[in-house]
C-alpha cells in the first residue's frame, strides 16, 4: 500500500467499467471540420452553435485588443483587473439581454459558483430541477441553504414543494434553460408564475439557450417573452459566443450585490483580454444580425427531419442538440467509434452522465455546417445505424 494506491485503484475501476475518459486531440481550429491525428473529421461534437469559435471577425477583435491591452488582466476585478473592455462587454450584454445590468465571470461554471452561494444563505431554500447542470449542483453545495430537488421539468411537483416550505428566509428556484443531454427546455412561463405566487427568486442558467433561442439568440427568457419575470440569467460565453467566459444578468440591486460579494469576482482574476474583446464582437454581430441563428436552425430542422425519416429515435429535443438514442452503453460507444472511423466526430453520452439504458450519441448542430456536410452526416449515420441494428 502506498499513498497513491487509492488513485491507481480508482483509475483501474474506471477502466474496468469502461468510464475512463481519453479525449481526442484536435489539431486545428474548431469548425465544421477538424483535424485529429492528421485526418479530417466532420465535427458534430462541439458547442460551437454559431461557428464563432473560429470566426475571422472575433479573431480580428481579439488580435487588435491584444495589441492595445496585452493578454492577461493580472488582477481580480475589484483590485486592478477591470478594463474598459470588461465594462464594454457588460454594457453590451445587458443591452442584448434586455436586463438592468450584467457582471462577467471567467466561465459559466464559475458564474454559477459566483451567483448561487452569494444569493442563497443559511435559512434559505433552493428548489433545483433534478437534472440541473453539475455547476448548479456544486454551487448549491457551496451555499449554506437547504436544497430541495424537484422532478425534471415538473412544475406541479415544484409547487407541492414550494407549498410545504416553512422557511423564513428566501426561496430560490434554479433551473437550466436548455438541458444539455436531451435538448429539452425548462417550462419557464410556469416557473415564473410559481416564483411570483410564492415570492421566490427565479434563476435560469441559459448556457445552451444563449445564441440559440429567442430573437437573434437572446436566449430562453426572450424565447418565452419573459423579460422582467426572471430575476437572474446566468450565461456562458463558452458555447454559442465562441470564447470562454460566463456572466450573470438581472435586476441592478442583485448584480450590485454580486459585484460586492461573489467570491470568484473578488478572488479570481478577471476574464482575459482576447476573450473579452472577442465576446464583445460576438455580441455586436448578434445585436445587428439574425443570420447565424437562422442558419443554425435551418441546419437543425433539416438534420432532425432527415433522421426522423430514417426512423431514428431522436428523443424529446426542441433545440439544436440531437440525442440519437441508442439505449445500451456498450453499443452507443461502438456506434460512436464506427462513426469516427467513417469520418464523423460525435460523442457517446452514457451512464453516469445520463440514466442507465439511455445511452445516446449527442449530435451538436452548428451554423458552421453547410447543407452538404449535414447530408454527408445523415448518410454516415444511416449506414452505421443499419450496421448496428439501431434502425
Ligand atoms: C456548459 C454549461 C455550463 C458551463 O459553462 P462554461 O462556460 O463551459 O464553464 C454551465 N451551465 C450549463 C447549464 C452548461 O450547459
Coordinates of C-alpha atoms and ligand atoms in Angstrom, one line a residue:
X1 CA 0.0 0.0 0.0
X2 CA 1.3 3.4 -0.9
X3 CA -0.3 6.8 -0.5
X4 CA -1.0 6.6 -4.3
X5 CA -2.9 3.3 -4.3
X6 CA -6.2 5.0 -3.9
X7 CA -5.6 6.7 -7.2
X8 CA -4.4 3.6 -9.1
X9 CA -7.3 1.6 -7.8
X10 CA -9.9 4.2 -8.7
X11 CA -8.4 4.6 -12.1
X12 CA -8.4 0.9 -12.6
X13 CA -12.1 0.8 -11.6
X14 CA -13.0 3.4 -14.2
X15 CA -11.1 1.5 -16.8
X16 CA -12.8 -1.8 -15.8
X17 CA -16.2 -0.2 -16.1
X18 CA -15.4 1.5 -19.4
X19 CA -15.7 5.0 -17.9
X20 CA -12.1 6.1 -18.3
X21 CA -12.0 9.1 -20.5
X22 CA -9.4 9.7 -23.1
X23 CA -10.2 12.8 -25.2
X24 CA -9.5 13.1 -28.9
X25 CA -6.7 15.6 -29.5
X26 CA -7.7 18.3 -32.0
X27 CA -5.0 19.9 -34.1
X28 CA -7.0 22.6 -35.9
X29 CA -9.4 25.5 -35.2
X30 CA -12.9 24.4 -34.1
X31 CA -15.1 24.4 -37.1
X32 CA -17.4 22.3 -39.3
X33 CA -14.3 20.2 -40.0
X34 CA -11.5 19.5 -37.6
X35 CA -8.1 17.7 -37.8
X36 CA -7.5 14.7 -35.4
X37 CA -4.3 12.7 -35.9
X38 CA -3.7 14.3 -39.3
X39 CA -7.2 13.2 -40.6
X40 CA -10.2 15.4 -41.3
X41 CA -13.4 14.8 -39.5
X42 CA -16.9 16.3 -39.8
X43 CA -17.4 17.9 -36.3
X44 CA -20.7 17.3 -34.6
X45 CA -19.3 17.3 -31.1
X46 CA -18.6 21.0 -30.2
X47 CA -20.9 23.6 -28.7
X48 CA -19.9 25.9 -31.5
X49 CA -23.6 26.7 -32.3
X50 CA -22.9 29.8 -34.4
X51 CA -19.4 29.0 -35.7
X52 CA -17.9 31.8 -33.7
X53 CA -15.1 29.7 -32.3
X54 CA -13.1 30.4 -35.4
X55 CA -14.9 33.4 -36.9
X56 CA -12.5 35.9 -38.6
X57 CA -14.3 38.9 -37.0
X58 CA -13.8 37.5 -33.5
X59 CA -10.2 36.7 -34.3
X60 CA -9.5 40.2 -35.6
X61 CA -11.2 41.8 -32.5
X62 CA -9.1 39.6 -30.2
X63 CA -5.8 40.4 -32.1
X64 CA -6.3 44.2 -32.0
X65 CA -7.3 44.1 -28.3
X66 CA -4.1 42.2 -27.6
X67 CA -2.1 44.8 -29.4
X68 CA -3.7 47.5 -27.3
X69 CA -4.1 45.8 -23.9
X70 CA -1.9 42.8 -23.9
X71 CA -3.0 39.3 -22.7
X72 CA -3.7 39.0 -19.0
X73 CA -5.6 41.2 -16.6
X74 CA -3.0 40.4 -13.8
X75 CA -5.6 41.1 -11.1
X76 CA -9.0 40.3 -9.8
X77 CA -11.8 42.6 -11.0
X78 CA -12.0 44.5 -7.7
X79 CA -8.3 45.3 -7.5
X80 CA -6.8 46.2 -10.9
X81 CA -8.5 43.7 -13.3
X82 CA -11.4 45.8 -14.7
X83 CA -10.5 47.3 -18.1
X84 CA -12.7 49.4 -20.4
X85 CA -13.2 46.1 -22.4
X86 CA -14.8 44.4 -19.4
X87 CA -17.0 47.4 -18.8
X88 CA -18.0 47.5 -22.5
X89 CA -18.8 43.8 -22.6
X90 CA -21.0 44.1 -19.6
X91 CA -22.9 47.1 -21.0
X92 CA -23.4 45.4 -24.4
X93 CA -24.5 42.1 -22.9
X94 CA -27.0 44.0 -20.6
X95 CA -28.5 45.7 -23.7
X96 CA -28.6 42.5 -25.7
X97 CA -30.2 40.5 -22.9
X98 CA -32.6 43.4 -22.0
X99 CA -31.6 43.3 -18.3
X100 CA -30.6 46.2 -15.9
X101 CA -27.0 45.1 -15.5
X102 CA -24.6 42.2 -16.2
X103 CA -21.5 41.1 -14.4
X104 CA -18.9 38.9 -16.3
X105 CA -17.1 36.0 -14.8
X106 CA -14.3 33.6 -16.0
X107 CA -16.7 30.8 -17.2
X108 CA -20.3 29.6 -17.0
X109 CA -19.3 27.2 -14.3
X110 CA -17.7 30.0 -12.3
X111 CA -20.8 32.2 -12.8
X112 CA -23.0 29.6 -11.0
X113 CA -20.4 29.4 -8.2
X114 CA -20.5 33.1 -8.0
X115 CA -24.2 33.6 -8.1
X116 CA -25.8 30.8 -6.1
X117 CA -23.8 30.8 -2.9
X118 CA -23.8 34.6 -2.8
X119 CA -27.5 34.8 -3.0
X120 CA -28.6 31.7 -1.1
X121 CA -27.5 31.9 2.5
X122 CA -28.3 29.9 5.7
X123 CA -32.1 29.7 6.3
X124 CA -32.8 30.0 2.5
X125 CA -34.3 27.2 0.4
X126 CA -33.1 26.4 -3.1
X127 CA -35.5 24.5 -5.4
X128 CA -33.5 22.8 -8.1
X129 CA -34.5 20.7 -11.1
X130 CA -33.2 17.2 -10.6
X131 CA -31.3 17.2 -13.9
X132 CA -29.6 20.6 -13.4
X133 CA -26.0 21.0 -14.6
X134 CA -23.1 20.0 -12.4
X135 CA -22.1 23.6 -11.8
X136 CA -25.5 24.4 -10.3
X137 CA -25.3 21.3 -8.1
X138 CA -21.8 22.3 -6.9
X139 CA -22.9 25.9 -6.4
X140 CA -25.8 24.7 -4.3
X141 CA -23.5 22.6 -2.2
X142 CA -21.2 25.6 -1.6
X143 CA -24.1 27.7 -0.3
X144 CA -25.4 27.2 3.2
X145 CA -29.0 27.0 2.1
X146 CA -31.0 23.8 2.1
X147 CA -31.6 22.2 -1.4
X148 CA -34.9 20.7 -2.4
X149 CA -34.8 18.8 -5.7
X150 CA -38.0 18.7 -7.9
X151 CA -38.8 16.3 -10.7
X152 CA -37.4 17.2 -14.1
X153 CA -39.5 20.0 -15.8
X154 CA -42.3 19.2 -13.4
X155 CA -43.9 22.4 -12.2
X156 CA -46.6 20.7 -10.2
X157 CA -44.0 18.8 -8.2
X158 CA -42.2 22.1 -7.7
X159 CA -45.5 23.7 -6.5
X160 CA -46.1 20.9 -4.0
X161 CA -42.6 21.5 -2.6
X162 CA -43.0 25.3 -2.5
X163 CA -46.3 24.9 -0.6
X164 CA -44.6 22.8 2.0
X165 CA -41.7 25.2 2.5
X166 CA -41.8 26.7 6.0
X167 CA -38.5 28.6 5.9
X168 CA -38.3 32.2 7.0
X169 CA -35.5 33.1 4.5
X170 CA -35.5 33.4 0.8
X171 CA -36.9 30.9 -1.6
X172 CA -34.9 30.4 -4.8
X173 CA -35.9 28.4 -7.9
X174 CA -33.0 27.4 -10.2
X175 CA -33.1 25.6 -13.5
X176 CA -31.1 25.0 -16.7
X177 CA -32.9 26.9 -19.6
X178 CA -32.0 24.1 -22.1
X179 CA -30.9 20.8 -20.7
X180 CA -27.7 19.7 -22.5
X181 CA -28.2 16.0 -22.6
X182 CA -31.8 15.9 -24.0
X183 CA -32.1 19.3 -25.6
X184 CA -35.4 19.9 -23.8
X185 CA -36.4 23.3 -22.5
X186 CA -37.5 24.3 -18.9
X187 CA -41.2 25.3 -18.6
X188 CA -40.1 28.8 -17.8
X189 CA -43.6 30.5 -18.0
X190 CA -44.9 28.2 -15.4
X191 CA -41.8 28.6 -13.2
X192 CA -42.1 32.3 -13.4
X193 CA -45.8 32.1 -12.3
X194 CA -44.8 30.0 -9.3
X195 CA -41.9 32.3 -8.5
X196 CA -44.4 35.2 -8.4
X197 CA -47.1 33.3 -6.4
X198 CA -44.7 32.0 -3.8
X199 CA -42.4 35.1 -3.8
X200 CA -39.4 33.1 -4.9
X201 CA -36.4 34.3 -6.8
X202 CA -36.0 32.6 -10.2
X203 CA -32.6 31.8 -11.6
X204 CA -32.2 30.4 -15.1
X205 CA -28.9 29.1 -16.4
X206 CA -29.1 29.7 -20.2
X207 CA -25.8 28.2 -21.3
X208 CA -27.4 26.2 -24.2
X209 CA -30.0 28.8 -25.0
X210 CA -27.6 31.8 -25.4
X211 CA -27.1 32.5 -29.1
X212 CA -29.7 29.8 -29.9
X213 CA -33.1 30.7 -28.6
X214 CA -35.0 34.0 -28.8
X215 CA -34.7 36.9 -31.2
X216 CA -31.1 37.0 -32.6
X217 CA -30.2 34.4 -29.9
X218 CA -31.1 36.5 -26.9
X219 CA -31.9 33.3 -25.0
X220 CA -34.6 31.4 -23.3
X221 CA -36.2 34.4 -21.5
X222 CA -36.6 36.2 -24.8
X223 CA -37.9 33.0 -26.4
X224 CA -40.8 32.9 -23.9
X225 CA -41.2 36.7 -23.7
X226 CA -40.5 36.7 -20.0
X227 CA -38.3 39.8 -19.7
X228 CA -38.5 41.2 -16.2
X229 CA -40.0 37.9 -14.8
X230 CA -36.8 36.0 -14.4
X231 CA -34.6 37.5 -11.6
X232 CA -31.2 36.2 -12.7
X233 CA -30.0 34.9 -16.0
X234 CA -26.7 33.0 -15.8
X235 CA -24.9 32.7 -19.1
X236 CA -21.8 31.4 -20.7
X237 CA -19.6 32.9 -23.4
X238 CA -18.1 29.5 -24.0
X239 CA -20.7 27.9 -26.2
X240 CA -22.5 30.0 -28.9
X241 CA -20.4 33.0 -28.2
X242 CA -17.3 31.1 -29.2
X243 CA -14.8 32.1 -26.4
X244 CA -14.5 31.2 -22.7
X245 CA -16.3 33.2 -20.1
X246 CA -19.6 33.5 -18.1
X247 CA -21.9 36.1 -16.8
X248 CA -25.0 36.9 -14.7
X249 CA -27.6 39.4 -15.7
X250 CA -30.7 40.8 -13.9
X251 CA -32.0 43.4 -11.6
X252 CA -29.5 46.1 -10.7
X253 CA -29.6 45.5 -7.0
X254 CA -28.9 41.8 -7.4
X255 CA -25.9 42.4 -9.8
X256 CA -24.6 45.2 -7.5
X257 CA -24.6 42.6 -4.6
X258 CA -22.7 40.1 -6.7
X259 CA -20.1 42.7 -7.5
X260 CA -19.6 43.2 -3.8
X261 CA -19.7 39.6 -2.5
X262 CA -19.3 37.0 -5.3
X263 CA -16.1 35.2 -4.4
X264 CA -14.9 34.3 -8.0
X265 CA -15.3 38.1 -8.7
X266 CA -13.3 39.0 -5.6
X267 CA -10.7 36.3 -5.5
X268 CA -10.1 35.0 -9.1
X269 CA -8.5 37.1 -11.9
X270 CA -10.6 38.8 -14.5
X271 CA -11.5 37.4 -17.9
X272 CA -8.6 37.6 -20.3
X273 CA -8.3 40.4 -22.9
X274 CA -8.7 38.3 -26.0
X275 CA -11.7 36.5 -24.6
X276 CA -13.3 39.8 -23.6
X277 CA -12.7 41.5 -26.9
X278 CA -13.9 38.5 -28.9
X279 CA -17.0 38.3 -26.8
X280 CA -17.8 41.9 -27.4
X281 CA -17.5 41.2 -31.2
X282 CA -19.9 38.2 -30.8
X283 CA -22.5 40.4 -29.1
X284 CA -22.1 43.1 -31.7
X285 CA -22.7 40.6 -34.5
X286 CA -25.7 39.1 -32.9
X287 CA -27.1 42.5 -32.0
X288 CA -27.1 43.5 -35.7
X289 CA -27.9 40.3 -37.5
X290 CA -30.1 37.2 -37.1
X291 CA -28.2 35.4 -39.9
X292 CA -26.1 33.0 -37.8
X293 CA -29.0 32.0 -35.6
X294 CA -31.3 31.4 -38.7
X295 CA -28.6 29.2 -40.3
X296 CA -28.2 27.2 -37.1
X297 CA -32.0 26.5 -37.0
X298 CA -32.1 25.7 -40.7
X299 CA -29.5 23.1 -40.3
X300 CA -31.2 21.7 -37.2
X301 CA -34.6 21.3 -38.8
X302 CA -33.1 19.6 -41.9
X303 CA -30.9 17.3 -39.8
X304 CA -33.8 16.3 -37.5
X305 CA -36.3 15.7 -40.3
X306 CA -33.8 13.5 -42.2
X307 CA -33.1 11.4 -39.1
X308 CA -36.8 11.1 -38.4
X309 CA -37.4 9.9 -42.0
X310 CA -34.9 7.2 -41.4
X311 CA -36.8 6.2 -38.2
X312 CA -34.1 7.1 -35.7
X313 CA -35.3 7.9 -32.2
X314 CA -34.1 11.4 -31.5
X315 CA -35.7 11.9 -28.1
X316 CA -37.6 15.0 -26.9
X317 CA -35.2 17.7 -28.1
X318 CA -36.7 21.0 -29.2
X319 CA -33.3 22.7 -29.7
X320 CA -30.2 22.1 -31.9
X321 CA -29.0 19.4 -29.6
X322 CA -29.9 16.0 -31.1
X323 CA -29.7 12.9 -28.9
X324 CA -29.6 9.9 -31.2
X325 CA -31.0 7.4 -28.8
X326 CA -29.2 4.0 -28.7
X327 CA -30.0 2.7 -25.2
X328 CA -27.2 0.2 -24.4
X329 CA -24.0 1.8 -23.2
X330 CA -21.6 -0.5 -25.0
X331 CA -23.5 -0.3 -28.3
X332 CA -23.5 3.5 -28.1
X333 CA -19.7 3.5 -27.7
X334 CA -19.3 1.1 -30.6
X335 CA -21.6 3.3 -32.8
X336 CA -19.6 6.4 -31.9
X337 CA -16.4 4.6 -32.7
X338 CA -17.7 3.4 -36.1
X339 CA -18.9 6.9 -37.0
X340 CA -15.5 8.2 -36.1
X341 CA -13.9 5.6 -38.3
X342 CA -16.1 6.9 -41.1
X343 CA -15.0 10.5 -40.5
X344 CA -17.8 11.8 -38.3
X345 CA -16.8 13.1 -34.8
X346 CA -19.6 12.9 -32.2
X347 CA -19.6 11.6 -28.7
X348 CA -21.4 8.8 -27.0
X349 CA -23.1 10.0 -23.8
X350 CA -23.6 7.2 -21.3
X351 CA -24.2 6.4 -17.6
X352 CA -23.5 8.1 -15.2
X353 CA -24.0 11.3 -17.3
X354 CA -27.4 10.0 -18.3
X355 CA -29.6 7.2 -16.8
X356 CA -28.6 3.6 -17.3
X357 CA -30.0 2.2 -20.6
X358 CA -30.4 5.8 -22.0
X359 CA -27.1 6.0 -23.8
X360 CA -27.1 8.1 -26.9
X361 CA -24.9 9.8 -29.5
X362 CA -25.1 13.5 -29.0
X363 CA -25.1 15.5 -32.3
X364 CA -24.5 19.2 -31.9
X365 CA -25.7 21.4 -34.8
X366 CA -23.8 24.5 -35.9
X367 CA -24.3 27.3 -38.3
X368 CA -20.8 26.5 -39.5
X369 CA -22.1 23.3 -41.2
X370 CA -23.0 23.5 -44.9
X371 CA -26.1 21.6 -46.1
X372 CA -23.9 19.1 -47.9
X373 CA -22.0 18.4 -44.7
X374 CA -25.2 17.7 -42.9
X375 CA -26.3 15.5 -45.7
X376 CA -23.0 13.6 -45.5
X377 CA -23.5 13.2 -41.8
X378 CA -27.0 11.8 -42.4
X379 CA -25.6 9.2 -44.9
X380 CA -22.9 8.1 -42.5
X381 CA -25.3 7.8 -39.5
X382 CA -27.8 5.9 -41.7
X383 CA -25.2 3.4 -42.8
X384 CA -23.8 2.9 -39.3
X385 CA -27.3 2.8 -37.8
X386 CA -28.2 -0.1 -40.1
X387 CA -25.0 -1.9 -39.4
X388 CA -25.7 -1.9 -35.6
X389 CA -29.4 -2.5 -35.9
X390 CA -30.3 0.9 -34.5
X391 CA -32.8 1.3 -37.4
Ligands
LIG1 C1 -21.8 24.3 -20.3 C2 -22.6 24.7 -19.1 C3 -22.0 25.4 -18.1 C4 -20.5 25.7 -18.0 O1 -20.2 26.8 -18.9 P1 -18.6 27.0 -19.1 O2 -18.6 28.4 -19.6 O3 -18.1 26.0 -20.1 O4 -17.9 26.9 -17.8 C5 -22.8 25.9 -17.1 N1 -24.2 25.6 -17.0 C6 -24.7 24.9 -18.0 C7 -26.2 24.6 -18.0 C8 -24.0 24.4 -19.1 O5 -24.5 23.7 -20.0

